mmCIF file of C-alpha atoms in Angstrom:
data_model
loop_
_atom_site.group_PDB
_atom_site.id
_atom_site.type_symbol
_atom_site.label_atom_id
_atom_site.label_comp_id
_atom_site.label_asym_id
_atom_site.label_seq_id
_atom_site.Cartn_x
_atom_site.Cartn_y
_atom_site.Cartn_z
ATOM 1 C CA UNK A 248 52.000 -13.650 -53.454
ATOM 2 C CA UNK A 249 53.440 -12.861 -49.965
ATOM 3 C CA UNK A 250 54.437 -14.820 -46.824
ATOM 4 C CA UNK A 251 54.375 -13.542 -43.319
ATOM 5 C CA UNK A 252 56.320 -15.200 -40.158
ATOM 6 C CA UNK A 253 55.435 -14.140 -36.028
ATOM 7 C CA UNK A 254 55.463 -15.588 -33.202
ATOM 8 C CA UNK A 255 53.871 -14.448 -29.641
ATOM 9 C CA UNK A 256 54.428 -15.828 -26.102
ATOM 10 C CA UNK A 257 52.296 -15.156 -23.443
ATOM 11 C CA UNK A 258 52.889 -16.562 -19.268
ATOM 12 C CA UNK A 259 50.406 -18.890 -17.810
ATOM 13 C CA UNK A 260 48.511 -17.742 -14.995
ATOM 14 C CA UNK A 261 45.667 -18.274 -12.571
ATOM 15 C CA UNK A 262 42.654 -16.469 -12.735
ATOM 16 C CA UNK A 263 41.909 -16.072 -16.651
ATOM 17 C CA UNK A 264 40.679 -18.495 -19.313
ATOM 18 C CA UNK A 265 42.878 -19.806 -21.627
ATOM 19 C CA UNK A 266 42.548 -18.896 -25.283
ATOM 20 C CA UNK A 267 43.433 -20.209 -28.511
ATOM 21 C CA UNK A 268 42.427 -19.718 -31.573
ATOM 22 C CA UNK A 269 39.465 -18.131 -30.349
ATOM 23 C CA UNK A 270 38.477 -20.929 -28.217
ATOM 24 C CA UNK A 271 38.204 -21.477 -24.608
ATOM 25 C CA UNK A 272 40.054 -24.419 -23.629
ATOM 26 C CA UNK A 273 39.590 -26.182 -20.060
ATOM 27 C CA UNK A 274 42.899 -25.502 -18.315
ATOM 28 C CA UNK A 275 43.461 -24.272 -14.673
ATOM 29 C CA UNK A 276 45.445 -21.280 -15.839
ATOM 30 C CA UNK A 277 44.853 -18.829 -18.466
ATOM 31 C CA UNK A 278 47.514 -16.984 -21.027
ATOM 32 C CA UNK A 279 48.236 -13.138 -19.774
ATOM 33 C CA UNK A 280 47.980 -10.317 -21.628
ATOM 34 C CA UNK A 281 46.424 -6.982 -21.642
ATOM 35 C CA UNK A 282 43.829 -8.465 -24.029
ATOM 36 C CA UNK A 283 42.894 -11.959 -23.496
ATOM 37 C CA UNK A 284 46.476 -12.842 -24.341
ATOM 38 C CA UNK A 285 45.421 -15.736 -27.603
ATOM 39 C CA UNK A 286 48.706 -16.455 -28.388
ATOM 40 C CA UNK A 287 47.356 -18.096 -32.187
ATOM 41 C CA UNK A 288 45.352 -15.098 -33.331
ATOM 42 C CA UNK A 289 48.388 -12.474 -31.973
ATOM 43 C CA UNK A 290 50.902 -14.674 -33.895
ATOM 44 C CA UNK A 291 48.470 -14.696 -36.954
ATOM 45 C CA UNK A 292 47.745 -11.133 -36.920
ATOM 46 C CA UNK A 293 51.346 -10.134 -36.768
ATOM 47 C CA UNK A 294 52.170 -12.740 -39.464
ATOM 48 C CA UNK A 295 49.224 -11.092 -41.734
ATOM 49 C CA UNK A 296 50.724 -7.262 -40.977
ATOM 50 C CA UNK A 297 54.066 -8.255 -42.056
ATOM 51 C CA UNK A 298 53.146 -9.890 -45.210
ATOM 52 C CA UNK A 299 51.132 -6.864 -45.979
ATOM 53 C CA UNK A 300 53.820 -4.475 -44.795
ATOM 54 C CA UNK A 301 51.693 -2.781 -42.003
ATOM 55 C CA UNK A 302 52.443 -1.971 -38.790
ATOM 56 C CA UNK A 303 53.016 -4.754 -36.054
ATOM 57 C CA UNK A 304 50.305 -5.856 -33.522
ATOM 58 C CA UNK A 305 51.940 -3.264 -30.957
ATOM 59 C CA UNK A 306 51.846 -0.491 -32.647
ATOM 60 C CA UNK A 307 48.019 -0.936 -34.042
ATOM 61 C CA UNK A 308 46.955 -2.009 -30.829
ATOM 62 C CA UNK A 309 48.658 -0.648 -27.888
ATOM 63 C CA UNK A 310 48.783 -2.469 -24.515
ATOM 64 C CA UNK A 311 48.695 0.967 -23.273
ATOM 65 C CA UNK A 312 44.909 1.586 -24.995
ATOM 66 C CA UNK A 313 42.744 1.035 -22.370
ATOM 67 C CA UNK A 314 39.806 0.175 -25.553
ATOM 68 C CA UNK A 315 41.926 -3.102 -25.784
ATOM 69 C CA UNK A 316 42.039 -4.015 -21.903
ATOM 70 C CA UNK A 317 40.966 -7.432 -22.284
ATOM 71 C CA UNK A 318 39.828 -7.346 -25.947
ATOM 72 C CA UNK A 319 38.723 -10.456 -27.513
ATOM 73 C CA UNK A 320 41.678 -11.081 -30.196
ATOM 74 C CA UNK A 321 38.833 -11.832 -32.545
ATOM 75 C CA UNK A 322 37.812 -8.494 -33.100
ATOM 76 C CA UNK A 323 41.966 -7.313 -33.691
ATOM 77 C CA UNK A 324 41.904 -10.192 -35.996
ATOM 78 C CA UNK A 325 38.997 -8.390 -38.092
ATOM 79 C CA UNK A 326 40.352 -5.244 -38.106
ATOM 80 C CA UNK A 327 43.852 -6.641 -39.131
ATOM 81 C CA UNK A 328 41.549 -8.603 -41.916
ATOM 82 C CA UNK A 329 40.333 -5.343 -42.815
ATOM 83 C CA UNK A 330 43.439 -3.440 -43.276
ATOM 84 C CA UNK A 331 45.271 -5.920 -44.880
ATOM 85 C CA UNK A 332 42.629 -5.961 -47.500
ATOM 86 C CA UNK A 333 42.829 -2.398 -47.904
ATOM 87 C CA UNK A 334 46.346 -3.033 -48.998
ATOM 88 C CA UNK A 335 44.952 -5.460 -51.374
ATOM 89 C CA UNK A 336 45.856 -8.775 -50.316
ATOM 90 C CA UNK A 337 43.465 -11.981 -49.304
ATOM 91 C CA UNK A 338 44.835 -14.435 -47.031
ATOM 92 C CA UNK A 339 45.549 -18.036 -48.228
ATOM 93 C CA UNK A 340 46.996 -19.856 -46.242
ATOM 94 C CA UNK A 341 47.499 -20.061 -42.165
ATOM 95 C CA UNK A 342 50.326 -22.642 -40.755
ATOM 96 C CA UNK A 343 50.617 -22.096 -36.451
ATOM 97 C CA UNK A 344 52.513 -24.146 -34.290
ATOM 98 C CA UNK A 345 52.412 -24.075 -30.983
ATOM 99 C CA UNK A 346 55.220 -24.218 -28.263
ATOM 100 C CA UNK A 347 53.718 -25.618 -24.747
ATOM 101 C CA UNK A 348 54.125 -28.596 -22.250
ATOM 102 C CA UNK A 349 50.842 -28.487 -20.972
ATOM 103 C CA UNK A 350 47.726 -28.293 -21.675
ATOM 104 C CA UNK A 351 47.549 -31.324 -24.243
ATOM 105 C CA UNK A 352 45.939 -29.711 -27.533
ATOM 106 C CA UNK A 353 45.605 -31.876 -30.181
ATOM 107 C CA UNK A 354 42.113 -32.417 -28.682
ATOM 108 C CA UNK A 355 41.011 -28.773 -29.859
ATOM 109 C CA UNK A 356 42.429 -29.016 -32.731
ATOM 110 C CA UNK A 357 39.139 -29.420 -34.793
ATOM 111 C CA UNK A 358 37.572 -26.685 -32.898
ATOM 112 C CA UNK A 359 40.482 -24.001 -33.598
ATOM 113 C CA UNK A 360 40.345 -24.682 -37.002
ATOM 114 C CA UNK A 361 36.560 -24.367 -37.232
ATOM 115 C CA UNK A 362 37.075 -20.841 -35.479
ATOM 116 C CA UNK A 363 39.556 -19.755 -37.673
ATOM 117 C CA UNK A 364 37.532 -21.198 -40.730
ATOM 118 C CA UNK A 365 35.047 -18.996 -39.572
ATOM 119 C CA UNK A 366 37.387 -15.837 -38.714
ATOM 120 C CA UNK A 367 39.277 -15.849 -42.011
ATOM 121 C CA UNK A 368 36.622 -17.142 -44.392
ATOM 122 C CA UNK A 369 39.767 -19.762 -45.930
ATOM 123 C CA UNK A 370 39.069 -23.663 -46.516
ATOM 124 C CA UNK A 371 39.812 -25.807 -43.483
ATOM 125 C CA UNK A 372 42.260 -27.631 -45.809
ATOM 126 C CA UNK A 373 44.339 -24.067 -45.780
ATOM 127 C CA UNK A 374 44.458 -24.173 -42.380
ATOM 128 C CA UNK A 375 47.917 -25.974 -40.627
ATOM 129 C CA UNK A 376 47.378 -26.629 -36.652
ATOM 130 C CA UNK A 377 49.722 -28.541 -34.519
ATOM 131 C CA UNK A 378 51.160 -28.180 -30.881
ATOM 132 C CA UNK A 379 54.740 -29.769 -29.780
ATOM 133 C CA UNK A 380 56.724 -30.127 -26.508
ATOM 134 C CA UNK A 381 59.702 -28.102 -25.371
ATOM 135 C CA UNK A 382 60.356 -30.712 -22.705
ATOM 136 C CA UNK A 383 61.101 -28.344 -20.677
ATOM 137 C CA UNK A 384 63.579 -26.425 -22.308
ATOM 138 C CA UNK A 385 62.331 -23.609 -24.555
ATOM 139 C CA UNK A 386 60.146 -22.672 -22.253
ATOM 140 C CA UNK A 387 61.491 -23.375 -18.713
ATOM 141 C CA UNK A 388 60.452 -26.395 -16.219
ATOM 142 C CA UNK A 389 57.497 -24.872 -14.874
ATOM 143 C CA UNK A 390 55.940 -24.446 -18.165
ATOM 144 C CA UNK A 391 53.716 -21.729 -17.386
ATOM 145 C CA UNK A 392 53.894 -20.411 -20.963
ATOM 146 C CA UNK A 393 52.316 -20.777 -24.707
ATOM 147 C CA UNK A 394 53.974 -19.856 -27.504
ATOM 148 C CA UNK A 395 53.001 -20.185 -31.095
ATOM 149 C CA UNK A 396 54.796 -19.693 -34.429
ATOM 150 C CA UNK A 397 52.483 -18.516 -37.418
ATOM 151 C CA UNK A 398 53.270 -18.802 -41.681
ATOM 152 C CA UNK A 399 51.060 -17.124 -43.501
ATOM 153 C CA UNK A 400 50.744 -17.157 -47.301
ATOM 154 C CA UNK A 401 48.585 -14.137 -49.065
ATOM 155 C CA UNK A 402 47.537 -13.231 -52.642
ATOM 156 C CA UNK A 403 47.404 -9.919 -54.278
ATOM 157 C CA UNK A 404 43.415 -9.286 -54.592
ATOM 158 C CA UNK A 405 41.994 -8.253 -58.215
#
């Protein structure tokens, strides 16, 4: 068994959707990023490429690449699926928290974990989603940033 740990962080900003998980959520800003900045699958990614000793998110996937300008984070996701099973491990288990004032999430929860679900292939019931306030703090008083923390758990695959 292995465990991986990220985070990401990504500024709010006008013009761009906003993200998570692989789904759109109505907000009046969007997360920035050279790809479309999803905070939950870049933490989960990173998390997954620890745990199977690979290179980070960066380095696989340069912000400097123009093939990833704007890049659905799905489709690093799969590849990072795909590498980490070439290492031989399965993922397990996903745990993400996220770090943001506003927008309100817990109303997308269902839907994130659906899309991950059907990302990852795991059980809903291996996947941990929850959102909590920095009041202001962690993140400054204008709160025009997400963050998200990641766990991931993954098996060596026979």
């Amino acid at each position: 068994m292995r465990v991986g740990f990220s985070f990401d962080l990504h500024r709010l900003v006008e013009g761009r959707p906003l993200k998570l998980c692989g789904v759109e959520i109505p907000f009046e800003k969007g997360l920035l990023g050279h790809s479309d900045g999803d905070v939950g699958l870049h933490a989960l990614i990173d998390a997954m490429l620890s745990a199977a000793n690979l290179p980070d998110i960066g380095t696989l996937f340069p912000d400097k690449d123009p093939r990833y300008k704007n890049i659905d984070s799905s489709k690093l996701l799969k590849q990072a699926l795909l590498r980490v099973k070439e290492q031989g491990y399965g993922l397990q288990q996903i745990d993400l928290t996220f770090v943001c004032d506003q927008p309100k999430l817990s109303p997308y929860y269902e839907a994130m974990r659906n899309r991950l679900v059907e990302l990852t292939g795991i059980s809903p019931l291996d996947i941990g989603l929850k959102a909590r306030t920095a009041e202001g703090f962690f993140l400054g008083e204008n709160k025009e940033a997400i963050a998200c923390f990641c766990l991931v758990v993954m098996k060596k695959i026979d």
